[in-house]
Coordinates of C-alpha atoms and ligand atoms in Angstrom, one line a residue:
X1 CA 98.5 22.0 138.3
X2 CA 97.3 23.1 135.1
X3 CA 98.2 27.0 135.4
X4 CA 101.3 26.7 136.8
X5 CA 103.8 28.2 134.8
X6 CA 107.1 26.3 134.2
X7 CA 110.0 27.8 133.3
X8 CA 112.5 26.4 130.4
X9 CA 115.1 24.3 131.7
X10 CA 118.4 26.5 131.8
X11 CA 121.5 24.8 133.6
X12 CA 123.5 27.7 133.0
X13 CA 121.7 29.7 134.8
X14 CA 122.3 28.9 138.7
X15 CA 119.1 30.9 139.6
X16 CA 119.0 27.9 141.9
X17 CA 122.3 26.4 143.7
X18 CA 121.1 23.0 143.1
X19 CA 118.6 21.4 140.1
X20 CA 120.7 18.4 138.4
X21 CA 118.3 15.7 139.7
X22 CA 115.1 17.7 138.5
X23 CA 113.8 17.2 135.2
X24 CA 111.3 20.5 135.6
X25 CA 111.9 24.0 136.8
X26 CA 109.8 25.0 140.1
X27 CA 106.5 26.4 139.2
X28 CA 107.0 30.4 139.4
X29 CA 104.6 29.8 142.6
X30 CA 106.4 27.9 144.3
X31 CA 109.4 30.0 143.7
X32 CA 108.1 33.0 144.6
X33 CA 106.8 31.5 147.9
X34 CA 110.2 30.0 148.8
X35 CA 112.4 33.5 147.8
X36 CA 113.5 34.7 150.5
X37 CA 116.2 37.3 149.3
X38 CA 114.0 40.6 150.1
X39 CA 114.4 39.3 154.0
X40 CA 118.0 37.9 153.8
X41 CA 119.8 41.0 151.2
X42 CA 120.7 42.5 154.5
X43 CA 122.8 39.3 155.5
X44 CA 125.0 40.5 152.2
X45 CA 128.5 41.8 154.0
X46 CA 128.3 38.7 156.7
X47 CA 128.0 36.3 153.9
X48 CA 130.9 37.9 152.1
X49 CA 132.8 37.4 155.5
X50 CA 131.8 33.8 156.1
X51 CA 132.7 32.8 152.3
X52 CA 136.3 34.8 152.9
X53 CA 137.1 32.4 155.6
X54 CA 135.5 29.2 153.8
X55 CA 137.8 30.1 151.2
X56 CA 140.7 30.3 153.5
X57 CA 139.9 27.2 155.1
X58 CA 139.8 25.6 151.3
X59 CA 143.2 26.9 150.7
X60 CA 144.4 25.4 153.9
X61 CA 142.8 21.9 152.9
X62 CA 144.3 22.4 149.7
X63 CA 141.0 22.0 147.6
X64 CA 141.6 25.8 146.3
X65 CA 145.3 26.3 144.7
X66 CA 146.9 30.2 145.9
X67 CA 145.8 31.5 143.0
X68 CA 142.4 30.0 142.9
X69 CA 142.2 32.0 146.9
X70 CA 143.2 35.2 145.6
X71 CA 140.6 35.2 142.9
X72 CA 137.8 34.2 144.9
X73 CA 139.3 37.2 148.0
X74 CA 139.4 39.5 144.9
X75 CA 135.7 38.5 143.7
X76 CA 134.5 38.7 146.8
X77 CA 136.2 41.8 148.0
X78 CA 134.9 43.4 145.0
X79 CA 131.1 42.9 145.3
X80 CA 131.5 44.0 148.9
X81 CA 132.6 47.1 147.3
X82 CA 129.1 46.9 145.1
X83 CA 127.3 46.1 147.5
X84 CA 128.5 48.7 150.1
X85 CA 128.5 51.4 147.0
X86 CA 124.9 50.3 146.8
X87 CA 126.1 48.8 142.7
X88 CA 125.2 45.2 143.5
X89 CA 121.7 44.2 142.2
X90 CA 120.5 40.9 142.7
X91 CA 117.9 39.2 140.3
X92 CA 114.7 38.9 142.5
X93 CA 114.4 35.7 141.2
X94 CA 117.3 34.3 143.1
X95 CA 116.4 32.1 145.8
X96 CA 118.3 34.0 148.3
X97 CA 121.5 36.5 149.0
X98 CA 124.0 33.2 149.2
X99 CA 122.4 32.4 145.5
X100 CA 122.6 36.0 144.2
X101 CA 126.5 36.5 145.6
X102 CA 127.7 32.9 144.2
X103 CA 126.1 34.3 140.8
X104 CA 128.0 37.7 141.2
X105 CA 131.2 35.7 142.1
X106 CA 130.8 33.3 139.1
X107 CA 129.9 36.3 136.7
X108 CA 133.6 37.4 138.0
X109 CA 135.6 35.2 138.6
X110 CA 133.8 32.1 136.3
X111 CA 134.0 28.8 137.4
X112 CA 136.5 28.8 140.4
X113 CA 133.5 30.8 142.0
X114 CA 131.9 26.8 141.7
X115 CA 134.9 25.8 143.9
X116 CA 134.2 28.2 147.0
X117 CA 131.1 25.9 148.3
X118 CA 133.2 22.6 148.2
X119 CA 132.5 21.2 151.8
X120 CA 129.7 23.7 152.8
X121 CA 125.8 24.0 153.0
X122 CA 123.9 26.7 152.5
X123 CA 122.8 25.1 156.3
X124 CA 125.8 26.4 157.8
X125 CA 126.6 29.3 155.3
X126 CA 123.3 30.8 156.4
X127 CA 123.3 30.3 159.9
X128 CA 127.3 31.8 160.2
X129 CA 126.0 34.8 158.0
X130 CA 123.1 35.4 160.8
X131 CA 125.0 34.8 163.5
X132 CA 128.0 37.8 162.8
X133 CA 125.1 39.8 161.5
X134 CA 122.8 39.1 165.4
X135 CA 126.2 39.9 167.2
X136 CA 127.0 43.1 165.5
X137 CA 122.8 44.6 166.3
X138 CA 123.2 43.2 169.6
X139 CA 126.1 45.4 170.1
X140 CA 124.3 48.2 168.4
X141 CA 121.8 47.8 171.0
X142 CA 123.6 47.5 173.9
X143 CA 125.3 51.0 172.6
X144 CA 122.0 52.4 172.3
X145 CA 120.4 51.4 175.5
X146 CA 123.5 52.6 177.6
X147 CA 122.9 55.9 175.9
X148 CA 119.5 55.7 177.6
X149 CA 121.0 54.8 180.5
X150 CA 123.0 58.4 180.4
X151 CA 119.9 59.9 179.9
X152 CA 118.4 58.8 182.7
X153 CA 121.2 59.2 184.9
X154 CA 121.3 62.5 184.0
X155 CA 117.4 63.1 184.5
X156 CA 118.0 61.3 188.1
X157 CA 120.9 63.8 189.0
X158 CA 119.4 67.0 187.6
X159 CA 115.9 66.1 190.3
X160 CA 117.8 64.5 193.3
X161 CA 116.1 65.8 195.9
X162 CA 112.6 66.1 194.3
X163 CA 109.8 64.5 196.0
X164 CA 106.9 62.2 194.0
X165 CA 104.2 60.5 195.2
X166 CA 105.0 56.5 194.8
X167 CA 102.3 54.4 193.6
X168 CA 101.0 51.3 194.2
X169 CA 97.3 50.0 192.5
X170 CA 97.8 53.7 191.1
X171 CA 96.6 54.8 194.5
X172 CA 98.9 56.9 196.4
X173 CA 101.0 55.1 198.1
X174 CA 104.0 56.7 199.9
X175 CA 106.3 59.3 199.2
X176 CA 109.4 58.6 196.9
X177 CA 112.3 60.9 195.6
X178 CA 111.6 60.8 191.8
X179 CA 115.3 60.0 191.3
X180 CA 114.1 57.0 192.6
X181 CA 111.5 56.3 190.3
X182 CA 113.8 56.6 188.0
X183 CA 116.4 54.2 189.0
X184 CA 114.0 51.5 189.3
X185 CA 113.8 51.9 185.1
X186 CA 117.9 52.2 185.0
X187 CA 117.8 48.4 186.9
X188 CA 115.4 47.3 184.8
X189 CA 117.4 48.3 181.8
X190 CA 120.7 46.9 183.4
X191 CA 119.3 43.8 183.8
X192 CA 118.5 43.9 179.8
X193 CA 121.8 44.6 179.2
X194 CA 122.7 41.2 181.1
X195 CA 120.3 39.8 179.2
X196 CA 121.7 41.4 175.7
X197 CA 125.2 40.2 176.7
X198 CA 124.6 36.5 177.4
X199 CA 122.9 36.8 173.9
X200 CA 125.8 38.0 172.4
X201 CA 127.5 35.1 174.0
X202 CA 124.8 32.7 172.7
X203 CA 125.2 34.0 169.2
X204 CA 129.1 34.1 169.0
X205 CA 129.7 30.4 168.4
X206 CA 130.9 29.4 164.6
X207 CA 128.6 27.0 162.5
X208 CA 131.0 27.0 159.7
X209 CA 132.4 23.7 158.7
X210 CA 128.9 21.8 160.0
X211 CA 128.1 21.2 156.1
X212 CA 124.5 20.1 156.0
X213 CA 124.6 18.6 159.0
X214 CA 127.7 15.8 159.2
X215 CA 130.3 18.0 159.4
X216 CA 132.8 18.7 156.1
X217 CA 134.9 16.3 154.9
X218 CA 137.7 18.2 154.4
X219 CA 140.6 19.2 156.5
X220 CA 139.7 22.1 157.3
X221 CA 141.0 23.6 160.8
X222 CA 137.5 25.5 162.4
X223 CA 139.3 27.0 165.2
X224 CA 141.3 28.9 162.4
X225 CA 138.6 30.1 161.4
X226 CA 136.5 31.5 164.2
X227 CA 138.6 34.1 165.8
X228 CA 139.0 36.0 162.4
X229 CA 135.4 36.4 161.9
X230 CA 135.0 37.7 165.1
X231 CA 133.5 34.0 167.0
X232 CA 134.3 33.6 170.7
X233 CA 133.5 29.9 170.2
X234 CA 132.6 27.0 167.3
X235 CA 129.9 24.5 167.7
X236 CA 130.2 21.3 168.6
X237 CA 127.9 18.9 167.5
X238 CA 127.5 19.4 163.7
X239 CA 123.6 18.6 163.9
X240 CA 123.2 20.8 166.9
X241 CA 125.2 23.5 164.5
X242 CA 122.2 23.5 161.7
X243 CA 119.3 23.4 163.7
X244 CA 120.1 25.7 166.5
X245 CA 118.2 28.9 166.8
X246 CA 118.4 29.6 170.4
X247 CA 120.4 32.5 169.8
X248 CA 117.9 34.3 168.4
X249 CA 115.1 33.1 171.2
X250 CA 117.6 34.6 173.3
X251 CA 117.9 37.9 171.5
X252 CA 114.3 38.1 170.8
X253 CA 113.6 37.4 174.5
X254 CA 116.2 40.3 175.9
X255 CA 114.1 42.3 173.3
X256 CA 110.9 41.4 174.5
X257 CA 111.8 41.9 178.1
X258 CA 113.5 45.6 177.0
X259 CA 110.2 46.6 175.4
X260 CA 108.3 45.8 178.4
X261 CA 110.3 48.0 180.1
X262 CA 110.2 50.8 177.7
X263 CA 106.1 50.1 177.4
X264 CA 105.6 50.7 181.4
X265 CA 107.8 53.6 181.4
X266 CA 105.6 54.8 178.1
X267 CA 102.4 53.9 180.0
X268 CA 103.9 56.0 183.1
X269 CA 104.7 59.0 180.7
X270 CA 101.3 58.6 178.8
X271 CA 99.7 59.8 182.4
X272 CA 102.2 62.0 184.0
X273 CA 102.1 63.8 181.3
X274 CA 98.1 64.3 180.9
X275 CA 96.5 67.2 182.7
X276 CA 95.1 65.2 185.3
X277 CA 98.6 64.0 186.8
X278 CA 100.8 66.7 185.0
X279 CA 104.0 65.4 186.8
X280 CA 106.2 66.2 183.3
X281 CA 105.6 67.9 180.0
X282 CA 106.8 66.2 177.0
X283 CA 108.8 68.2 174.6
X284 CA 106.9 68.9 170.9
X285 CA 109.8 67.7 169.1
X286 CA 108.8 64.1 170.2
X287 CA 104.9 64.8 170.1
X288 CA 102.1 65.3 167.8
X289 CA 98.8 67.0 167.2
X290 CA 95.4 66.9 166.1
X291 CA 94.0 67.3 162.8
X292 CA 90.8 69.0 164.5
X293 CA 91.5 69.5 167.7
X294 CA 94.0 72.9 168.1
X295 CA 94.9 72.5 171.6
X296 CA 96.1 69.1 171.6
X297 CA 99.6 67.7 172.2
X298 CA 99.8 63.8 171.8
X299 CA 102.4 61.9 172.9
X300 CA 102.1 59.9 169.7
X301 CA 106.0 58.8 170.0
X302 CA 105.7 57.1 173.1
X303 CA 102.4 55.5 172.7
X304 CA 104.3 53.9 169.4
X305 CA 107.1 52.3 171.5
X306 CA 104.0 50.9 173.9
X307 CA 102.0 49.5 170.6
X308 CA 105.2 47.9 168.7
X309 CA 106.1 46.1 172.4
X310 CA 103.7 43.7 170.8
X311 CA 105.6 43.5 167.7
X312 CA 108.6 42.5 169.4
X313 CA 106.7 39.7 171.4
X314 CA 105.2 38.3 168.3
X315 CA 108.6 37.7 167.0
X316 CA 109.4 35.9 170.5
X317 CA 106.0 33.7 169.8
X318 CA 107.2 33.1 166.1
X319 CA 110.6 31.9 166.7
X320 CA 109.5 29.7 169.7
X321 CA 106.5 28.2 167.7
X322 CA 108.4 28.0 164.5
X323 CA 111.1 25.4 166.3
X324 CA 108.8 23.7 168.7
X325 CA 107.7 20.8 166.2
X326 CA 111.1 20.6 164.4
X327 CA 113.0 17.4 164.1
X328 CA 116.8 17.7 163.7
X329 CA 118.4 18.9 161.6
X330 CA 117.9 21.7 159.3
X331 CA 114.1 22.4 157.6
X332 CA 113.2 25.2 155.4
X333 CA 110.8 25.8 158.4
X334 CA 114.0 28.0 159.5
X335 CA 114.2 30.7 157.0
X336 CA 111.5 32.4 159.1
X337 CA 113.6 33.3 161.8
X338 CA 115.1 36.0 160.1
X339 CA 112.0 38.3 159.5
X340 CA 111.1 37.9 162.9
X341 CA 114.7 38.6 164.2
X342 CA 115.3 41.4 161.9
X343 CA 112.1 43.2 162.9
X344 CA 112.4 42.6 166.4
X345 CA 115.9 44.2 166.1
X346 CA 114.7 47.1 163.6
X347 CA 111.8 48.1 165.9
X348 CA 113.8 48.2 169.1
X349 CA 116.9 50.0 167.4
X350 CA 113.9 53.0 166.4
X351 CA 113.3 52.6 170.2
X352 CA 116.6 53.4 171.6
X353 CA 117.1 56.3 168.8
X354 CA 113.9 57.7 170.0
X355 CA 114.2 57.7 173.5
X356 CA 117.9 58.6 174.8
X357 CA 116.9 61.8 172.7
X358 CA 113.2 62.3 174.1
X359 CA 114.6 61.6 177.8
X360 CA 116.8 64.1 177.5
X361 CA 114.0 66.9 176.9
X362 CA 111.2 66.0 179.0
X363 CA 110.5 68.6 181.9
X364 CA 109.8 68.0 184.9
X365 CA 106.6 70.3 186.5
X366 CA 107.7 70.5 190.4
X367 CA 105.2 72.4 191.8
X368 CA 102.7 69.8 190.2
X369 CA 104.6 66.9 191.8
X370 CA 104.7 69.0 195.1
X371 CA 100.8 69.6 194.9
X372 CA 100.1 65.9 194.7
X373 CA 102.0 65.1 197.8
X374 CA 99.3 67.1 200.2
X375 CA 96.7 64.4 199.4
X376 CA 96.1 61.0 199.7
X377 CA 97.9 60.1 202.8
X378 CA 101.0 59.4 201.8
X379 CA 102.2 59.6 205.6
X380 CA 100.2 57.3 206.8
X381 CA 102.6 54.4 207.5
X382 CA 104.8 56.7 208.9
X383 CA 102.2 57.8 211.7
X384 CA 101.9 53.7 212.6
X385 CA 105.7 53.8 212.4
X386 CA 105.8 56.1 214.6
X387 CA 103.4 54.6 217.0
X388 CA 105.6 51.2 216.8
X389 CA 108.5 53.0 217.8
X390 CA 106.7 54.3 221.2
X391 CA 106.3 50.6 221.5
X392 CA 102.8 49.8 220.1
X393 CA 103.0 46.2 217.9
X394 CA 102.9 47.1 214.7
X395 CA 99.3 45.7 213.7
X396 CA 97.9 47.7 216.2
X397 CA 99.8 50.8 215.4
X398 CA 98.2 49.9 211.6
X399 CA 94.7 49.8 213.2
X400 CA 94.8 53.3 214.7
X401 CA 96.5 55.1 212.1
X402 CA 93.7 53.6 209.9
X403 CA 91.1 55.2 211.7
X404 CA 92.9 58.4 211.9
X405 CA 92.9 58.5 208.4
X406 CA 89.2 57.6 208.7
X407 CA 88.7 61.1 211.1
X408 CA 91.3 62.8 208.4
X409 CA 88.8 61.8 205.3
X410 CA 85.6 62.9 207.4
X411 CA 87.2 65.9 208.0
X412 CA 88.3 66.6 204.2
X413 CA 91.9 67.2 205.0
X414 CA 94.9 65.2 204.6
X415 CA 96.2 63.2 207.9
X416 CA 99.7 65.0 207.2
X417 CA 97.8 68.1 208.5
X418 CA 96.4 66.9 211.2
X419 CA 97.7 68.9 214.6
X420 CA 99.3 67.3 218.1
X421 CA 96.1 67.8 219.5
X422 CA 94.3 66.2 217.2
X423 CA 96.7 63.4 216.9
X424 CA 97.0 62.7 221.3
X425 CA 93.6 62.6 221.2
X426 CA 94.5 59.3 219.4
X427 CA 96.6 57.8 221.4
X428 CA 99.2 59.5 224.2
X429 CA 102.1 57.9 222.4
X430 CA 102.1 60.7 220.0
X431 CA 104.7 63.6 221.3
X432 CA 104.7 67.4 220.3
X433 CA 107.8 65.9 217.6
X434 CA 105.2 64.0 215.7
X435 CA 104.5 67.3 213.4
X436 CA 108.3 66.9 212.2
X437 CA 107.8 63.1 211.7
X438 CA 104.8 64.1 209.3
X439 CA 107.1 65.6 206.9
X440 CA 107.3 64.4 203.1
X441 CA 111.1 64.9 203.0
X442 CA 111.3 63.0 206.8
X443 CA 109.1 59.8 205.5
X444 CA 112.3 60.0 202.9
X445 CA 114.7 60.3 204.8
X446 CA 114.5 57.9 207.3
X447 CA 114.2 55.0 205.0
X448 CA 118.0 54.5 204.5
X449 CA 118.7 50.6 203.4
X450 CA 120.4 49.6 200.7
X451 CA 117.7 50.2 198.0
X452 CA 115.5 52.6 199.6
X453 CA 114.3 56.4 198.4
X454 CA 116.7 58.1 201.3
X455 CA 118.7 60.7 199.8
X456 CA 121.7 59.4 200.8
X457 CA 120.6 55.9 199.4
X458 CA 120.0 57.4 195.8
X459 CA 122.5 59.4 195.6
X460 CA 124.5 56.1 196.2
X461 CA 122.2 54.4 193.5
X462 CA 123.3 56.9 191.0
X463 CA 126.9 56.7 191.9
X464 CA 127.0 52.9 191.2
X465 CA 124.9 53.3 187.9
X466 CA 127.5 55.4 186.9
X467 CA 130.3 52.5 187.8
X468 CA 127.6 50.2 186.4
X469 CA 127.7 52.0 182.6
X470 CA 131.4 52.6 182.4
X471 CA 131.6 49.2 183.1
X472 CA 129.4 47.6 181.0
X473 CA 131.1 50.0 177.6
X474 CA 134.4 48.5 178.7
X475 CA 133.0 45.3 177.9
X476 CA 131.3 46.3 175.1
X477 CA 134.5 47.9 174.0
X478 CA 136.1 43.9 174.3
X479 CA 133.5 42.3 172.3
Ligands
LIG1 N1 117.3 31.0 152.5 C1 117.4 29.8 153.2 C2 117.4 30.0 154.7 O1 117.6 31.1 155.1 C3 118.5 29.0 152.7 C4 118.7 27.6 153.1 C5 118.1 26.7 152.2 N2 118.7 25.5 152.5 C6 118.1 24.4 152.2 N3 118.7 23.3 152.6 N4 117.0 24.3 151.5 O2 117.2 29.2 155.5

């Protein structure tokens, strides 16, 4: 320990919100590695809102006198002003944004500012400020995502009727409206939204008044409390109260899930878009080029939202391996949930911004789609459907059409052009009407259940996605 610097003993100054029982100042090291303002400045405003209604709950308990309330409301009131007028500079030697605002409020107010913490930990303190701050992103986000939703919706309208090839291994697989395709992105993202919404449930439950971790001795009424600031709920079990992080598992996990999303539908765009599949062309507003290469158009953008998936799901791993090994209640441990939350939050907010904009100029190259319906026998498993409704079982119907394809390959064409003749040859189920069953837009067509690529079915699909997002912003309108 002999270079570590010590600093001079100095009461006065509440760098730290605690110190009477030490005889030395932390070692600069040790301070600088336990700061954790440049993560937690952000959590400013919410901690301005939690110590509002602390300090109402005081003056109900009758530990702050009227006057004492209006001068902390007043303090407070007016470094949220600073703070929000971007005036309020914190020394970055405080140990975090509750030390640096306590400071500002004692610099203001002087020593009534001493009074506001009477009851309360910087346990629950921190954890209400992170909790209103988690439920207004996740709001944010839902906002967003429904924007992307739109987009889609609008994408799916504006190609109804459009024709793909559907994929499965990446080998052709059968034919699909593209709408379609689509939609299956639009469920996945609804289900996100599910996801974002219990999390916004999980996060809006009030800490306050959990002290360390027994709960505050003072009469102060928590239910009061919670519906000002914007809680649905309050916690229940003081301990519970300190050392809870689920919410943020929870968040991070809808994120995680949301980004996997967006990553296959990047992955998807990555290839459609290269000259090989050329199903879409990606606007040059949201793509780059080369430094040596003049011809080139990168979808840089989308291969970003692909690489920071990873980002998100190492917040995911940080959170669950941060709280895996703790005992109850409260350890320092904790502080690292908000770089990982904030990040994961931060990097998916860029997401959203990105993409309802990008979705909303991509083009789609028809005739390229069209051209890659000709091969690879997408009609295939309609020609043993076909053979199972003349009566064949169906595994037999699968045999033959197999090595009709076989004869199709040999011959170098497509089985979708293969004529009656050809076809009877086969087997005598097939009728002169089996040309109009080998039709793209027919294969469609006849597959009409509730979730299938018929016309009719999507055009269903997009009507209740459209029920489904005015929906879910009337409950986002609630929260
Ligand atoms: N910055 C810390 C955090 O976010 C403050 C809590 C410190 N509390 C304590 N008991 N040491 O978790």
């Amino acid at each position: 320990m002999k270079n570590v610097k010590r600093k001079k003993h100095d009461k006065d100054n509440v760098l730290h919100l605690w110190g009477g029982r030490f005889e030395q100042e932390p070692a600069e090291v040790a301070d600088r590695f336990a700061n954790s303002l440049k993560a937690d400045r952000r959590l400013a405003l919410y901690d301005i809102k939690g110590s509002l209604a602390q300090a109402r709950g005081l003056l109900n308990a009758g530990i702050l006198a009227p006057g004492e309330y209006s001068s902390v409301q007043k303090g407070l009131h007016r470094i949220e002003t600073e703070f929000r007028a971007g005036r309020f500079v914190a020394d970055p030697a405080d140990e975090d944004i509750h030390t640096a605002l306590e400071k500002r409020l004692h610099a203001i107010i002087g020593d009534t500012a001493y009074k506001l913490h009477t009851g309360r930990s910087r346990n629950d303190q921190v954890v209400t400020a992170f909790r209103l701050y988690q439920i207004d992103e996740i709001k944010a986000i839902i906002a967003g995502l429904l924007d992307v939703q739109s987009a889609l919706h609008v994408l799916a309208i504006r190609h109804i009727g459009v024709p793909m090839p559907g994929f499965t291994h990446l080998q052709h697989a059968q034919p699909v409206l593209l709408s379609h395709h689509l939609l299956a992105y639009t469920e996945m993202f609804n289900r996100d939204i599910e996801r974002l919404f219990h999390a916004y449930y999980a996060t809006s439950v009030m800490p306050l008044g959990s002290g360390a971790l027994a709960g505050t001795p003072y009469d102060i009424d928590r239910e009061t409390l919670s519906g000002p600031l914007g809680f649905r709920d309050i916690s229940m079990n003081s301990i519970d109260a300190v050392s809870d992080r689920d919410f943020a598992v929870d968040v991070v996990y809808a994120l995680s899930t949301l980004m996997m999303h967006f990553s296959r539908l990047s992955e998807e765009l990555v290839l459609w878009s290269t000259d090989e599949f050329g199903f879409v062309s990606l606007p040059d507003a949201f793509t780059t080029g080369s430094s040596i290469m003049p011809q080139k158009k990168n979808p840089d953008v989308i291969e970003l939202t692909r690489g920071r998936t990873g980002r998100v799901y190492g917040s995911l791993i940080s959170l669950l391996t941060m709280m895996k090994g703790l005992p109850l209640s409260y350890n320092r441990d904790m502080q690292e949930d908000k770089p990982a939350v904030f990040d994961a939050l931060d990097t998916v907010k860029a997401v959203l911004d990105v993409w309802s904009q990008l979705l909303r100029h991509i083009t789609v190259n028809t005739g390229k789609l069209h051209e890659s319906l000709s091969h690879g026998n997408l009609l295939a498993t309609d020609i043993a459907d076909y053979l199972t409704r003349g009566g064949m079982p169906f595994r037999k119907a699968h045999a033959l059409t197999g090595r009709i394809v076989l004869y199709a390959i040999k011959k170098g064409v497509d089985v979708s052009s293969l004529s009656y003749d050809e076809l009877k040859a086969f087997s005598p189920l097939f009728r002169p009407d089996i040309v109009h069953a080998l039709d793209i837009k027919a294969s469609i067509n006849s597959r009409v259940v509730t979730g299938a690529t018929a016309e009719k079915q999507v055009k269903t699909s997009i009507k209740k996605l459209e029920k489904k997002i005015s929906h879910y912003r009337g409950i986002l309108g609630r929260l």
